[in-house]
Amino acid sequence: MRAVRYYGASDIRLEHDIPVPICDAHQVMIRPSFCGICGSDLHLYCTADALPFNDAPHPITGETWPVTLGHEFSGDIVEVGSQVRKDLQVGDRVAVQPTICCKQCVSCKEGFTNCCDSFGFVGVMGWGGGLSDRVCIDAQFVFKLPETMPSEIGALIEPLAVAWHAVEQSVPKPGANILIVGAGPIGLAILQCLKAFETAQIIVAEVAQNRGDLALQFGATTVIDAMNEDVVSRCKMLCDDQGPEIAFDCAGVAASIKSACLSVRSRGTVVNVAKWDKEIPFNPDDLLIGEKRLISALSYTTTDFEQVMKALGNGSMDVEKMITRTITMDRVVEDGILALLHEKDRDIKILVDVRR
């Protein structure tokens, strides 16, 4: 079968002779339909350090490079294991929670699989991935799509679950003012998720005009030009000289986390959603003064997946405009990864049509 395989930095290949996986009793075999290209895929392409198990196998999958890519995907069930629950049948369209976890550590037993000691993703750390003709997934991480939900939208559930988890972590109260720093795919996904909560206003700080315009289309109350405006003073002006109750840093640069910390009101909350490429200078006094909180949000749990599907089903979120382009398997690098690296302000979410 075909699969897009990762061999190291700048070395991603479409191969045509990968063996079809065997479906275990607790798994379903899926024929992927659509798969999103994620920021983590860009990190993998740029640096081998982003996937540090070339020499030592991943502790759960036992795999080293090469691995099949693709962790944001939907597809059709083509085989069902003998011990799989009866509501999953051949022909069902599904979304996949690509969680790899040990199921034995304290975090897993408490239901926080995203904090597993050996946490990972299908499509990054092994066990195949969505950029292939077939993949086998533990049935507990497979979600049947409603008949009215297109498979393209099903491929967005994974990144939306990341955003939903971040919003849930922040515990937004009705009438809260919110700041989102960075209107990339996750920032815009958080904006979409916040529409399901009764917030007062959603302020977005963004350096790129195109993404700022998209944020307005997606429902932002105000967009601050972070390149030419003072984010902190503008936030205070917009929020009765107090600042927003919650700020999400989705940009992952020193200036963004500082703006988030200084913008929130006293006893406000800063949520770090971004993945950081390197250490940065950080002054804890930016939080100490005003007794502000800094929390983090990593990935998602099964509950987040379920809540996203519910919100999509009842119309609380409208995410179709997040899909800005669809490409084919043989153009993943050229039209997907390189396009996002060199023209990052042009696209939000590029999907790969795996069927073609």
Short mmCIF file of C-alpha atoms in Angstrom, two decimals:
data_model
loop_
_atom_site.label_atom_id
_atom_site.label_comp_id
_atom_site.label_asym_id
_atom_site.label_seq_id
_atom_site.Cartn_x
_atom_site.Cartn_y
_atom_site.Cartn_z
CA MET A 1 0.00 0.00 0.00
CA ARG A 2 0.99 3.67 -0.22
CA ALA A 3 2.26 5.62 2.78
CA VAL A 4 4.00 8.94 3.38
CA ARG A 5 7.07 8.06 5.44
CA TYR A 6 9.42 10.14 7.59
CA TYR A 7 13.13 9.35 7.25
CA GLY A 8 14.49 12.47 8.93
CA ALA A 9 14.74 16.22 8.45
CA SER A 10 13.89 17.24 4.85
CA ASP A 11 13.39 13.57 3.95
CA ILE A 12 9.73 12.62 3.61
CA ARG A 13 8.87 10.04 0.95
CA LEU A 14 5.76 8.59 -0.63
CA GLU A 15 6.32 4.83 -0.77
CA HIS A 16 4.19 2.27 -2.60
CA ASP A 17 5.28 -1.05 -1.09
CA ILE A 18 4.35 -0.76 2.60
CA PRO A 19 2.66 -3.92 3.96
CA VAL A 20 -1.01 -3.64 4.87
CA PRO A 21 -1.33 -3.79 8.69
CA ILE A 22 -3.09 -6.66 10.45
CA CYS A 23 -6.25 -5.74 12.37
CA ASP A 24 -6.15 -7.00 15.98
CA ALA A 25 -9.22 -8.05 17.94
CA HIS A 26 -9.64 -4.66 19.66
CA GLN A 27 -8.93 -2.59 16.54
CA VAL A 28 -10.69 -1.38 13.43
CA MET A 29 -8.94 -1.05 10.08
CA ILE A 30 -9.54 2.33 8.46
CA ARG A 31 -9.11 3.55 4.92
CA PRO A 32 -8.16 7.22 5.51
CA SER A 33 -10.13 9.81 3.55
CA PHE A 34 -8.68 13.18 4.54
CA CYS A 35 -5.64 14.05 6.64
CA GLY A 36 -4.55 17.48 7.83
CA ILE A 37 -0.98 18.76 7.83
CA CYS A 38 -0.08 19.94 11.32
CA GLY A 39 2.51 22.33 12.69
CA SER A 40 4.24 19.33 14.24
CA ASP A 41 4.70 17.90 10.74
CA LEU A 42 6.51 21.11 9.82
CA HIS A 43 8.76 20.74 12.86
CA LEU A 44 9.58 17.20 11.81
CA TYR A 45 10.52 18.33 8.33
CA CYS A 46 12.75 21.12 9.64
CA THR A 47 14.63 19.28 12.37
CA ALA A 48 15.23 15.68 13.31
CA ASP A 49 15.27 16.75 16.98
CA ALA A 50 11.48 17.02 16.83
CA LEU A 51 11.24 13.21 16.69
CA PRO A 52 14.07 11.99 18.92
CA PHE A 53 13.85 8.23 18.63
CA ASN A 54 15.91 7.30 15.61
CA ASP A 55 18.30 5.21 17.69
CA ALA A 56 16.10 4.25 20.67
CA PRO A 57 12.64 2.82 19.83
CA HIS A 58 9.53 4.55 21.15
CA PRO A 59 8.72 2.87 24.50
CA ILE A 60 5.19 1.85 23.46
CA THR A 61 5.25 1.32 19.69
CA GLY A 62 8.79 -0.05 19.62
CA GLU A 63 9.37 1.77 16.33
CA THR A 64 12.20 3.91 15.04
CA TRP A 65 12.49 5.82 11.76
CA PRO A 66 11.05 5.55 9.21
CA VAL A 67 7.50 6.08 10.46
CA THR A 68 4.27 6.80 8.61
CA LEU A 69 2.95 10.34 9.05
CA GLY A 70 -0.55 11.74 9.51
CA HIS A 71 -2.38 12.19 12.81
CA GLU A 72 -5.29 14.51 11.89
CA PHE A 73 -7.53 12.26 9.86
CA SER A 74 -10.92 10.81 9.06
CA GLY A 75 -11.71 7.67 7.11
CA ASP A 76 -13.94 4.67 6.45
CA ILE A 77 -13.92 1.44 8.45
CA VAL A 78 -13.04 -1.51 6.21
CA GLU A 79 -12.52 -4.20 8.89
CA VAL A 80 -13.67 -4.67 12.49
CA GLY A 81 -11.84 -6.73 15.11
CA SER A 82 -13.65 -9.52 16.93
CA GLN A 83 -13.73 -7.69 20.30
CA VAL A 84 -14.80 -4.27 19.01
CA ARG A 85 -18.03 -2.72 20.30
CA LYS A 86 -21.08 -3.31 18.09
CA ASP A 87 -21.76 0.33 17.19
CA LEU A 88 -18.71 0.38 14.88
CA GLN A 89 -19.36 -1.35 11.58
CA VAL A 90 -17.69 -1.75 8.19
CA GLY A 91 -18.59 1.27 6.07
CA ASP A 92 -18.86 3.73 8.96
CA ARG A 93 -17.19 7.08 8.44
CA VAL A 94 -15.07 7.94 11.47
CA ALA A 95 -12.67 10.40 13.03
CA VAL A 96 -9.59 9.19 14.88
CA GLN A 97 -8.11 10.26 18.20
CA PRO A 98 -4.48 9.31 17.46
CA THR A 99 -3.46 8.84 21.09
CA ILE A 100 -0.65 6.47 22.02
CA CYS A 101 -0.57 5.80 25.76
CA CYS A 102 0.52 3.05 28.14
CA LYS A 103 -2.85 2.75 29.98
CA GLN A 104 -0.87 1.81 33.12
CA CYS A 105 0.64 5.02 34.55
CA VAL A 106 -1.12 7.24 37.09
CA SER A 107 -2.21 9.78 34.46
CA CYS A 108 -3.71 7.13 32.19
CA LYS A 109 -5.60 5.51 35.06
CA GLU A 110 -7.02 8.92 36.01
CA GLY A 111 -8.23 9.46 32.44
CA PHE A 112 -5.57 11.98 31.44
CA THR A 113 -4.03 10.01 28.62
CA ASN A 114 -2.53 13.25 27.27
CA CYS A 115 -0.22 13.26 30.29
CA CYS A 116 0.92 9.64 29.91
CA ASP A 117 4.55 9.04 30.83
CA SER A 118 5.11 7.67 27.31
CA PHE A 119 2.55 9.78 25.46
CA GLY A 120 2.63 9.88 21.68
CA PHE A 121 0.59 10.04 18.48
CA VAL A 122 -0.26 7.55 15.79
CA GLY A 123 1.16 9.14 12.66
CA VAL A 124 4.17 10.52 14.52
CA MET A 125 5.59 7.84 16.84
CA GLY A 126 4.53 4.72 14.96
CA TRP A 127 1.60 2.32 14.42
CA GLY A 128 1.05 3.76 10.95
CA GLY A 129 -0.77 6.98 10.23
CA GLY A 130 -3.43 8.81 8.30
CA LEU A 131 -1.21 9.40 5.28
CA SER A 132 -1.54 5.81 4.13
CA ASP A 133 -4.04 3.57 2.38
CA ARG A 134 -4.81 1.59 5.56
CA VAL A 135 -4.25 2.04 9.30
CA CYS A 136 -5.42 0.04 12.32
CA ILE A 137 -6.64 1.97 15.38
CA ASP A 138 -7.73 0.90 18.86
CA ALA A 139 -11.53 1.10 18.76
CA GLN A 140 -11.70 3.19 21.94
CA PHE A 141 -10.13 6.04 19.96
CA VAL A 142 -12.48 5.86 16.97
CA PHE A 143 -15.55 8.11 16.70
CA LYS A 144 -18.38 7.60 14.26
CA LEU A 145 -19.20 10.73 12.27
CA PRO A 146 -22.80 11.95 12.02
CA GLU A 147 -24.36 11.42 8.60
CA THR A 148 -24.52 15.18 8.03
CA MET A 149 -20.82 15.77 8.79
CA PRO A 150 -18.50 15.68 5.75
CA SER A 151 -15.34 13.60 6.10
CA GLU A 152 -13.30 16.75 5.47
CA ILE A 153 -14.70 18.24 8.69
CA GLY A 154 -14.00 14.95 10.44
CA ALA A 155 -10.31 15.52 9.76
CA LEU A 156 -10.51 18.81 11.70
CA ILE A 157 -11.77 17.24 14.91
CA GLU A 158 -8.25 16.43 16.15
CA PRO A 159 -6.88 20.01 16.00
CA LEU A 160 -10.21 21.34 17.28
CA ALA A 161 -9.90 18.98 20.26
CA VAL A 162 -6.52 20.56 21.05
CA ALA A 163 -8.23 23.94 21.10
CA TRP A 164 -11.22 22.69 23.09
CA HIS A 165 -8.94 21.24 25.74
CA ALA A 166 -7.16 24.58 26.08
CA VAL A 167 -10.46 26.43 26.49
CA GLU A 168 -11.70 23.92 29.07
CA GLN A 169 -8.46 24.29 31.02
CA SER A 170 -9.00 28.06 31.22
CA VAL A 171 -12.51 27.65 32.74
CA PRO A 172 -14.06 30.69 31.01
CA LYS A 173 -16.94 32.28 32.92
CA PRO A 174 -19.97 33.78 31.14
CA GLY A 175 -19.19 37.35 30.11
CA ALA A 176 -15.41 36.90 30.23
CA ASN A 177 -13.14 38.89 27.93
CA ILE A 178 -10.60 36.76 26.08
CA LEU A 179 -7.30 37.47 24.31
CA ILE A 180 -5.83 35.09 21.72
CA VAL A 181 -2.22 35.83 20.77
CA GLY A 182 -1.56 34.31 17.36
CA ALA A 183 -4.19 33.55 14.70
CA GLY A 184 -2.61 30.46 13.22
CA PRO A 185 -4.56 27.19 12.95
CA ILE A 186 -4.73 26.57 16.71
CA GLY A 187 -5.49 30.20 17.55
CA LEU A 188 -8.35 30.22 15.05
CA ALA A 189 -9.53 26.85 16.38
CA ILE A 190 -9.62 28.30 19.91
CA LEU A 191 -11.62 31.22 18.51
CA GLN A 192 -14.10 28.74 17.05
CA CYS A 193 -14.35 26.78 20.30
CA LEU A 194 -14.95 29.94 22.32
CA LYS A 195 -18.05 30.57 20.24
CA ALA A 196 -19.61 27.65 22.13
CA PHE A 197 -19.09 29.57 25.41
CA GLU A 198 -20.83 32.78 26.51
CA THR A 199 -17.85 35.12 26.35
CA ALA A 200 -18.21 38.91 26.14
CA GLN A 201 -15.54 39.71 23.57
CA ILE A 202 -12.72 37.84 21.88
CA ILE A 203 -9.65 39.92 21.07
CA VAL A 204 -7.05 38.52 18.68
CA ALA A 205 -3.47 39.84 18.43
CA GLU A 206 -1.78 38.90 15.16
CA VAL A 207 1.16 40.19 13.11
CA ALA A 208 -0.09 39.01 9.69
CA GLN A 209 -2.95 40.99 8.13
CA ASN A 210 -4.34 37.99 6.25
CA ARG A 211 -4.71 35.94 9.42
CA GLY A 212 -6.12 38.93 11.25
CA ASP A 213 -8.77 39.27 8.55
CA LEU A 214 -9.56 35.57 8.91
CA ALA A 215 -9.95 36.01 12.67
CA LEU A 216 -12.58 38.69 12.05
CA GLN A 217 -14.38 36.38 9.63
CA PHE A 218 -14.31 33.66 12.27
CA GLY A 219 -15.97 35.88 14.87
CA ALA A 220 -13.26 37.87 16.65
CA THR A 221 -14.61 41.05 18.22
CA THR A 222 -11.40 43.00 17.65
CA VAL A 223 -8.08 42.28 15.95
CA ILE A 224 -4.95 44.05 17.19
CA ASP A 225 -2.08 44.54 14.76
CA ALA A 226 0.64 43.12 16.99
CA MET A 227 3.35 44.43 14.67
CA ASN A 228 2.32 48.09 14.90
CA GLU A 229 0.12 48.41 17.99
CA ASP A 230 0.76 48.06 21.72
CA VAL A 231 -1.12 44.87 22.56
CA VAL A 232 -1.12 45.46 26.32
CA SER A 233 -2.49 49.01 26.23
CA ARG A 234 -5.08 48.14 23.57
CA CYS A 235 -6.33 45.20 25.63
CA LYS A 236 -6.71 47.32 28.72
CA MET A 237 -8.56 50.00 26.74
CA LEU A 238 -10.95 47.41 25.32
CA CYS A 239 -11.59 45.83 28.73
CA ASP A 240 -12.43 48.77 31.02
CA ASP A 241 -8.75 49.41 31.82
CA GLN A 242 -8.55 45.98 33.45
CA GLY A 243 -7.47 43.66 30.67
CA PRO A 244 -9.04 40.33 29.65
CA GLU A 245 -9.69 37.58 32.18
CA ILE A 246 -7.97 34.95 30.01
CA ALA A 247 -5.18 35.06 27.43
CA PHE A 248 -4.14 32.17 25.18
CA ASP A 249 -0.61 32.18 23.78
CA CYS A 250 -0.73 30.32 20.49
CA ALA A 251 2.31 31.95 18.89
CA GLY A 252 5.15 30.50 20.94
CA VAL A 253 7.63 33.39 20.83
CA ALA A 254 9.05 35.47 23.66
CA ALA A 255 7.04 38.57 22.72
CA SER A 256 3.75 36.67 22.60
CA ILE A 257 3.95 35.10 26.06
CA LYS A 258 5.07 38.42 27.54
CA SER A 259 2.15 40.23 25.90
CA ALA A 260 -0.24 37.59 27.21
CA CYS A 261 1.10 37.85 30.77
CA LEU A 262 1.05 41.66 30.83
CA SER A 263 -2.36 41.96 29.16
CA VAL A 264 -4.49 39.85 31.49
CA ARG A 265 -6.17 41.51 34.43
CA SER A 266 -5.23 40.92 38.06
CA ARG A 267 -5.86 37.29 39.01
CA GLY A 268 -6.34 36.49 35.35
CA THR A 269 -5.18 33.33 33.59
CA VAL A 270 -2.61 32.84 30.84
CA VAL A 271 -2.87 29.55 28.94
CA ASN A 272 0.23 28.31 27.14
CA VAL A 273 -0.90 26.32 24.11
CA ALA A 274 2.17 26.81 21.92
CA LYS A 275 4.99 24.29 21.56
CA TRP A 276 8.31 26.02 22.12
CA ASP A 277 11.32 25.38 19.89
CA LYS A 278 13.83 26.84 22.34
CA GLU A 279 14.21 28.36 25.77
CA ILE A 280 13.35 32.05 26.16
CA PRO A 281 13.96 34.77 28.76
CA PHE A 282 10.98 34.91 31.11
CA ASN A 283 10.27 37.22 34.05
CA PRO A 284 7.98 35.61 36.66
CA ASP A 285 7.20 39.10 37.98
CA ASP A 286 4.96 39.53 34.93
CA LEU A 287 2.69 37.04 36.69
CA LEU A 288 3.53 37.77 40.31
CA ILE A 289 2.34 41.36 40.07
CA GLY A 290 -1.42 40.96 40.06
CA GLU A 291 -1.35 37.32 41.20
CA LYS A 292 -1.88 35.99 37.70
CA ARG A 293 -1.85 32.29 36.81
CA LEU A 294 0.07 30.55 34.04
CA ILE A 295 -1.26 27.14 33.06
CA SER A 296 -0.58 24.81 30.14
CA ALA A 297 -2.80 22.80 27.85
CA LEU A 298 -1.38 19.74 26.11
CA SER A 299 -3.22 17.82 23.42
CA TYR A 300 -6.64 16.46 24.49
CA THR A 301 -8.59 13.69 26.15
CA THR A 302 -11.41 11.55 24.81
CA THR A 303 -13.88 13.90 26.49
CA ASP A 304 -12.54 16.80 24.42
CA PHE A 305 -13.09 14.81 21.22
CA GLU A 306 -16.66 14.07 22.26
CA GLN A 307 -17.37 17.71 23.13
CA VAL A 308 -16.02 18.93 19.78
CA MET A 309 -18.23 16.48 17.91
CA LYS A 310 -21.22 17.66 19.95
CA ALA A 311 -20.45 21.33 19.23
CA LEU A 312 -20.04 20.65 15.52
CA GLY A 313 -23.26 18.69 15.48
CA ASN A 314 -25.38 21.40 17.15
CA GLY A 315 -23.96 24.22 15.05
CA SER A 316 -21.99 25.94 17.82
CA MET A 317 -18.95 25.89 15.54
CA ASP A 318 -18.70 26.48 11.79
CA VAL A 319 -15.23 25.41 10.71
CA GLU A 320 -15.54 24.79 6.98
CA LYS A 321 -13.59 27.97 6.15
CA MET A 322 -10.58 26.62 8.05
CA ILE A 323 -9.91 24.30 5.08
CA THR A 324 -8.09 26.50 2.59
CA ARG A 325 -6.68 23.87 0.25
CA THR A 326 -6.86 20.16 -0.59
CA ILE A 327 -3.87 18.35 -2.11
CA THR A 328 -2.89 14.82 -3.13
CA MET A 329 -0.60 12.24 -1.51
CA ASP A 330 2.16 12.72 -4.07
CA ARG A 331 2.37 16.46 -3.32
CA VAL A 332 2.49 16.40 0.49
CA VAL A 333 5.93 18.01 0.66
CA GLU A 334 5.70 20.44 -2.26
CA ASP A 335 2.10 21.65 -1.92
CA GLY A 336 1.68 21.00 1.79
CA ILE A 337 4.70 21.24 4.05
CA LEU A 338 6.79 23.65 1.97
CA ALA A 339 3.76 25.81 1.22
CA LEU A 340 3.01 26.15 4.93
CA LEU A 341 6.65 26.90 5.71
CA HIS A 342 7.16 29.53 3.02
CA GLU A 343 3.64 30.95 2.67
CA LYS A 344 2.30 30.43 6.17
CA ASP A 345 -0.07 33.41 6.02
CA ARG A 346 -1.85 32.04 2.94
CA ASP A 347 -3.37 28.89 4.44
CA ILE A 348 -5.00 27.79 7.66
CA LYS A 349 -5.48 24.06 7.19
CA ILE A 350 -4.29 22.08 4.20
CA LEU A 351 -5.95 18.69 3.84
CA VAL A 352 -4.56 15.73 1.94
CA ASP A 353 -7.14 13.74 0.00
CA VAL A 354 -5.70 10.33 0.80
CA ARG A 355 -8.08 8.56 -1.58
CA ARG A 356 -6.40 10.11 -4.63
#
